[in-house]
PDB file of C-alpha atoms in Angstrom:
ATOM      1  CA  MET O1416       0.042   0.033  -0.094  1.00  0.00           C
ATOM      2  CA  GLU O1417       3.086   2.464   0.818  1.00  0.00           C
ATOM      3  CA  LEU O1418       4.522   1.432  -2.401  1.00  0.00           C
ATOM      4  CA  LEU O1419       1.118   2.507  -4.350  1.00  0.00           C
ATOM      5  CA  VAL O1420       0.888   5.893  -2.543  1.00  0.00           C
ATOM      6  CA  ASN O1421       4.565   6.562  -3.287  1.00  0.00           C
ATOM      7  CA  GLN O1422       4.056   5.908  -6.961  1.00  0.00           C
ATOM      8  CA  ALA O1423       0.892   8.033  -6.769  1.00  0.00           C
ATOM      9  CA  ARG O1424       2.775  10.973  -5.190  1.00  0.00           C
ATOM     10  CA  ALA O1425       5.651  10.533  -7.801  1.00  0.00           C
ATOM     11  CA  PHE O1426       3.157  10.542 -10.699  1.00  0.00           C
ATOM     12  CA  VAL O1427       1.211  13.883  -9.184  1.00  0.00           C
ATOM     13  CA  VAL O1428       5.014  15.444  -8.769  1.00  0.00           C
ATOM     14  CA  THR O1429       5.806  14.683 -12.514  1.00  0.00           C
ATOM     15  CA  VAL O1430       2.463  16.236 -13.635  1.00  0.00           C
ATOM     16  CA  ALA O1431       3.266  19.226 -11.607  1.00  0.00           C
ATOM     17  CA  ILE O1432       6.537  19.267 -13.343  1.00  0.00           C
ATOM     18  CA  GLY O1433       5.174  19.076 -16.830  1.00  0.00           C
ATOM     19  CA  MET O1434       3.004  22.102 -15.885  1.00  0.00           C
ATOM     20  CA  SER O1435       5.630  23.917 -14.654  1.00  0.00           C
ATOM     21  CA  VAL O1436       7.688  23.517 -17.750  1.00  0.00           C
ATOM     22  CA  GLY O1437       4.732  24.533 -19.635  1.00  0.00           C
ATOM     23  CA  LEU O1438       4.499  27.893 -17.469  1.00  0.00           C
ATOM     24  CA  LEU O1439       8.279  28.209 -18.206  1.00  0.00           C
ATOM     25  CA  PHE O1440       7.256  28.141 -21.939  1.00  0.00           C
ATOM     26  CA  ASP O1441       4.770  30.448 -21.533  1.00  0.00           C
ATOM     27  CA  TYR O1442       7.104  32.991 -20.128  1.00  0.00           C
ATOM     28  CA  TYR O1443       9.724  32.386 -22.755  1.00  0.00           C
ATOM     29  CA  ARG O1444       7.158  32.755 -25.438  1.00  0.00           C
ATOM     30  CA  ALA O1445       5.972  36.335 -24.122  1.00  0.00           C
ATOM     31  CA  ILE O1446       9.589  37.298 -23.403  1.00  0.00           C
ATOM     32  CA  GLY O1447      10.543  36.416 -26.561  1.00  0.00           C
ATOM     33  CA  ALA O1448       7.319  38.430 -28.282  1.00  0.00           C
ATOM     34  CA  ALA O1449       8.097  41.515 -26.168  1.00  0.00           C
ATOM     35  CA  LEU O1450      12.208  41.576 -27.110  1.00  0.00           C
ATOM     36  CA  ARG O1451      10.903  40.710 -30.518  1.00  0.00           C
ATOM     37  CA  LEU O1452      13.812  37.908 -31.096  1.00  0.00           C
ATOM     38  CA  LYS O1453      15.372  37.609 -34.671  1.00  0.00           C
ATOM     39  CA  ALA O1454      16.628  34.346 -35.791  1.00  0.00           C
ATOM     40  CA  ARG O1455      19.878  34.195 -33.527  1.00  0.00           C
ATOM     41  CA  GLY O1456      17.859  35.405 -30.475  1.00  0.00           C
ATOM     42  CA  THR O1457      15.455  32.920 -31.021  1.00  0.00           C
ATOM     43  CA  LEU O1458      18.313  30.302 -31.139  1.00  0.00           C
ATOM     44  CA  VAL O1459      19.684  31.393 -27.975  1.00  0.00           C
ATOM     45  CA  GLY O1460      16.510  31.618 -26.287  1.00  0.00           C
ATOM     46  CA  ASP O1461      15.415  28.092 -27.493  1.00  0.00           C
ATOM     47  CA  MET O1462      18.861  27.063 -25.839  1.00  0.00           C
ATOM     48  CA  LEU O1463      18.305  28.648 -22.710  1.00  0.00           C
ATOM     49  CA  PHE O1464      14.943  27.520 -22.444  1.00  0.00           C
ATOM     50  CA  TRP O1465      15.728  23.877 -22.865  1.00  0.00           C
ATOM     51  CA  LEU O1466      18.865  24.303 -20.560  1.00  0.00           C
ATOM     52  CA  VAL O1467      16.865  25.548 -17.914  1.00  0.00           C
ATOM     53  CA  ALA O1468      13.569  23.356 -18.466  1.00  0.00           C
ATOM     54  CA  THR O1469      16.108  20.320 -18.365  1.00  0.00           C
ATOM     55  CA  VAL O1470      17.953  21.179 -15.119  1.00  0.00           C
ATOM     56  CA  MET O1471      14.579  22.072 -13.570  1.00  0.00           C
ATOM     57  CA  GLY O1472      12.946  19.028 -14.425  1.00  0.00           C
ATOM     58  CA  PHE O1473      15.807  17.079 -13.413  1.00  0.00           C
ATOM     59  CA  LEU O1474      16.024  18.669 -10.057  1.00  0.00           C
ATOM     60  CA  LEU O1475      12.410  18.363  -9.603  1.00  0.00           C
ATOM     61  CA  LEU O1476      12.570  14.393 -10.459  1.00  0.00           C
ATOM     62  CA  ILE O1477      14.807  14.036  -7.955  1.00  0.00           C
ATOM     63  CA  TRP O1478      13.063  15.653  -5.342  1.00  0.00           C
ATOM     64  CA  GLY O1479       9.844  14.146  -6.372  1.00  0.00           C
ATOM     65  CA  ASN O1480      10.581  10.582  -7.099  1.00  0.00           C
ATOM     66  CA  TRP O1481      14.451  10.028  -6.418  1.00  0.00           C
ATOM     67  CA  GLY O1482      14.952  10.452 -10.237  1.00  0.00           C
ATOM     68  CA  GLU O1483      13.653   6.968 -11.079  1.00  0.00           C
ATOM     69  CA  LEU O1484      12.751   7.275 -14.734  1.00  0.00           C
ATOM     70  CA  ARG O1485       9.780   5.227 -15.782  1.00  0.00           C
ATOM     71  CA  PHE O1486       7.149   5.057 -18.029  1.00  0.00           C
ATOM     72  CA  TYR O1487       4.498   6.812 -15.518  1.00  0.00           C
ATOM     73  CA  VAL O1488       7.038   9.722 -15.190  1.00  0.00           C
ATOM     74  CA  LEU O1489       6.912  10.537 -19.106  1.00  0.00           C
ATOM     75  CA  LEU O1490       3.200  10.146 -19.070  1.00  0.00           C
ATOM     76  CA  GLY O1491       2.883  12.398 -16.040  1.00  0.00           C
ATOM     77  CA  LEU O1492       5.160  15.051 -17.441  1.00  0.00           C
ATOM     78  CA  GLY O1493       3.146  14.865 -20.905  1.00  0.00           C
ATOM     79  CA  LEU O1494       0.236  14.884 -19.288  1.00  0.00           C
ATOM     80  CA  GLY O1495       1.212  17.879 -17.032  1.00  0.00           C
ATOM     81  CA  ALA O1496       2.034  19.861 -19.906  1.00  0.00           C
ATOM     82  CA  LEU O1497      -1.123  18.883 -21.812  1.00  0.00           C
ATOM     83  CA  LEU O1498      -3.283  20.027 -18.753  1.00  0.00           C
ATOM     84  CA  TYR O1499      -1.688  23.053 -18.279  1.00  0.00           C
ATOM     85  CA  PHE O1500      -1.793  24.076 -22.117  1.00  0.00           C
ATOM     86  CA  GLN O1501      -5.437  23.237 -21.898  1.00  0.00           C
ATOM     87  CA  LEU O1502      -6.466  24.885 -18.864  1.00  0.00           C
ATOM     88  CA  PHE O1503      -4.081  27.587 -17.724  1.00  0.00           C
ATOM     89  CA  SER O1504      -2.091  28.835 -20.886  1.00  0.00           C
ATOM     90  CA  LYS O1505      -4.246  31.461 -21.846  1.00  0.00           C
ATOM     91  CA  PHE O1506      -4.818  32.995 -18.441  1.00  0.00           C
ATOM     92  CA  ALA O1507      -1.139  32.563 -17.497  1.00  0.00           C
ATOM     93  CA  LEU O1508      -0.038  34.266 -20.629  1.00  0.00           C
ATOM     94  CA  ARG O1509      -2.266  37.242 -19.899  1.00  0.00           C
ATOM     95  CA  LEU O1510      -0.821  37.797 -16.639  1.00  0.00           C
ATOM     96  CA  ILE O1511       2.591  37.327 -17.795  1.00  0.00           C
ATOM     97  CA  ARG O1512       2.162  39.946 -20.769  1.00  0.00           C
ATOM     98  CA  LEU O1513       0.758  42.369 -17.939  1.00  0.00           C
ATOM     99  CA  LYS O1514       3.564  41.673 -15.692  1.00  0.00           C
ATOM    100  CA  LEU O1515       5.731  42.263 -18.382  1.00  0.00           C
ATOM    101  CA  ARG O1516       4.235  45.732 -19.662  1.00  0.00           C
ATOM    102  CA  LEU O1517       4.262  46.449 -16.047  1.00  0.00           C
ATOM    103  CA  LEU O1518       7.921  45.801 -15.549  1.00  0.00           C
ATOM    104  CA  GLN O1519       8.915  47.836 -18.736  1.00  0.00           C
ATOM    105  CA  ARG O1520       6.627  50.916 -17.872  1.00  0.00           C
ATOM    106  CA  THR O1521       8.124  50.787 -14.197  1.00  0.00           C
ATOM    107  CA  TRP O1522      11.785  50.281 -15.834  1.00  0.00           C
ATOM    108  CA  VAL O1523      10.849  53.768 -18.208  1.00  0.00           C
ATOM    109  CA  LEU O1524       9.757  55.695 -15.079  1.00  0.00           C
ATOM    110  CA  THR O1525      12.493  54.989 -13.253  1.00  0.00           C
ATOM    111  CA  LEU O1526      14.904  55.874 -16.082  1.00  0.00           C
ATOM    112  CA  LEU O1527      13.110  59.187 -16.666  1.00  0.00           C
ATOM    113  CA  TRP O1528      12.987  59.725 -12.904  1.00  0.00           C
ATOM    114  CA  LEU O1529      17.083  59.181 -12.500  1.00  0.00           C
ATOM    115  CA  ASN O1530      17.305  61.509 -15.575  1.00  0.00           C
ATOM    116  CA  ARG O1531      15.672  63.985 -13.668  1.00  0.00           C
ATOM    117  CA  ILE O1532      17.721  63.778 -10.766  1.00  0.00           C
ATOM    118  CA  TRP O1533      20.723  63.710 -12.583  1.00  0.00           C
ATOM    119  CA  LEU O1534      19.618  67.012 -14.227  1.00  0.00           C
ATOM    120  CA  VAL O1535      18.841  68.491 -10.542  1.00  0.00           C
ATOM    121  CA  VAL O1536      22.522  67.099  -9.197  1.00  0.00           C
ATOM    122  CA  THR O1537      24.636  68.411 -12.150  1.00  0.00           C
ATOM    123  CA  TYR O1538      22.659  71.676 -12.582  1.00  0.00           C
ATOM    124  CA  PRO O1539      25.362  73.734 -10.324  1.00  0.00           C
ATOM    125  CA  LEU O1540      28.039  72.228 -12.391  1.00  0.00           C
ATOM    126  CA  ARG O1541      26.767  73.011 -15.695  1.00  0.00           C
ATOM    127  CA  LEU O1542      26.036  76.515 -14.414  1.00  0.00           C
ATOM    128  CA  LEU O1543      29.375  76.959 -13.241  1.00  0.00           C
ATOM    129  CA  LEU O1544      30.761  75.729 -16.529  1.00  0.00           C
ATOM    130  CA  LEU O1545      28.331  78.200 -18.609  1.00  0.00           C
ATOM    131  CA  VAL O1546      29.458  81.303 -16.130  1.00  0.00           C
ATOM    132  CA  LEU O1547      33.635  79.825 -16.671  1.00  0.00           C
ATOM    133  CA  SER O1548      33.023  79.582 -20.713  1.00  0.00           C
ATOM    134  CA  TYR O1549      31.038  82.698 -21.366  1.00  0.00           C
ATOM    135  CA  PRO O1550      34.203  84.972 -21.117  1.00  0.00           C
ATOM    136  CA  TYR O1551      36.024  82.279 -23.407  1.00  0.00           C
ATOM    137  CA  TRP O1552      33.010  82.282 -25.956  1.00  0.00           C
ATOM    138  CA  LEU O1553      32.829  86.411 -25.562  1.00  0.00           C
ATOM    139  CA  LEU O1554      36.772  86.683 -26.144  1.00  0.00           C
ATOM    140  CA  ARG O1555      36.573  84.478 -29.075  1.00  0.00           C
ATOM    141  CA  LEU O1556      33.945  86.885 -30.802  1.00  0.00           C
ATOM    142  CA  VAL O1557      36.032  89.710 -30.238  1.00  0.00           C
ATOM    143  CA  ILE O1558      38.981  88.053 -31.548  1.00  0.00           C
ATOM    144  CA  HIS O1559      36.858  86.920 -34.757  1.00  0.00           C
ATOM    145  CA  LYS O1560      35.701  90.442 -35.145  1.00  0.00           C
ATOM    146  CA  ALA O1561      38.826  92.197 -34.643  1.00  0.00           C
ATOM    147  CA  THR O1562      40.615  89.851 -37.296  1.00  0.00           C
ATOM    148  CA  ARG O1563      38.002  90.079 -39.796  1.00  0.00           C
ATOM    149  CA  PRO O1564      39.347  92.993 -41.829  1.00  0.00           C
ATOM    150  CA  VAL O1565      42.970  91.809 -41.455  1.00  0.00           C
ATOM    151  CA  LYS O1566      41.972  88.473 -42.964  1.00  0.00           C
ATOM    152  CA  SER O1567      39.860  90.514 -45.794  1.00  0.00           C
ATOM    153  CA  LEU O1568      43.068  92.509 -46.661  1.00  0.00           C
ATOM    154  CA  TRP O1569      45.235  89.552 -46.818  1.00  0.00           C
ATOM    155  CA  PHE O1570      43.186  87.955 -49.132  1.00  0.00           C
ATOM    156  CA  ARG O1571      42.790  90.668 -51.175  1.00  0.00           C
ATOM    157  CA  LEU O1572      46.367  91.118 -51.437  1.00  0.00           C
ATOM    158  CA  ILE O1573      47.328  87.516 -52.197  1.00  0.00           C
ATOM    159  CA  GLY O1574      44.147  86.055 -53.051  1.00  0.00           C
ATOM    160  CA  ARG O1575      41.946  83.066 -51.748  1.00  0.00           C
ATOM    161  CA  ARG O1576      43.500  80.452 -53.540  1.00  0.00           C
ATOM    162  CA  ALA O1577      47.461  81.052 -52.650  1.00  0.00           C
ATOM    163  CA  ALA O1578      46.322  81.362 -48.959  1.00  0.00           C
ATOM    164  CA  ARG O1579      45.031  77.888 -49.282  1.00  0.00           C
TER     165      ARG O1579
END
């Protein structure tokens, strides 16, 4: 009787593992759609998904039934994935997309506020730079205006082509 209970528990765990892999796949789909992955990005994403799914499945199988790989384990994994995609996938995908949109908006607002804080913090430095650079620009303007007649006279004497 105890053996039957342990096998039933292991079967339920494998069904849960299959559902977990289905949820992980929905996360991958939503992130891939949000990032608009190209061919190489999809390739890397697929490899990462299968690596994470394999490690997660392996660790959960070790926890759930001591890593025994039997037919009911494969059946439970497949049944769990099937149940997840039939019953929960649409709802979970909507929640994941909502979560990603909220994360994206939070990120944009964080960057906006960090930019504003940066502008406030650096304002004294920018003001000092403006105050210190104003005499330079004024001097440059005066020199430019003062040398204009000399340049004009020079070009009349030797010509523009000879000056270049």
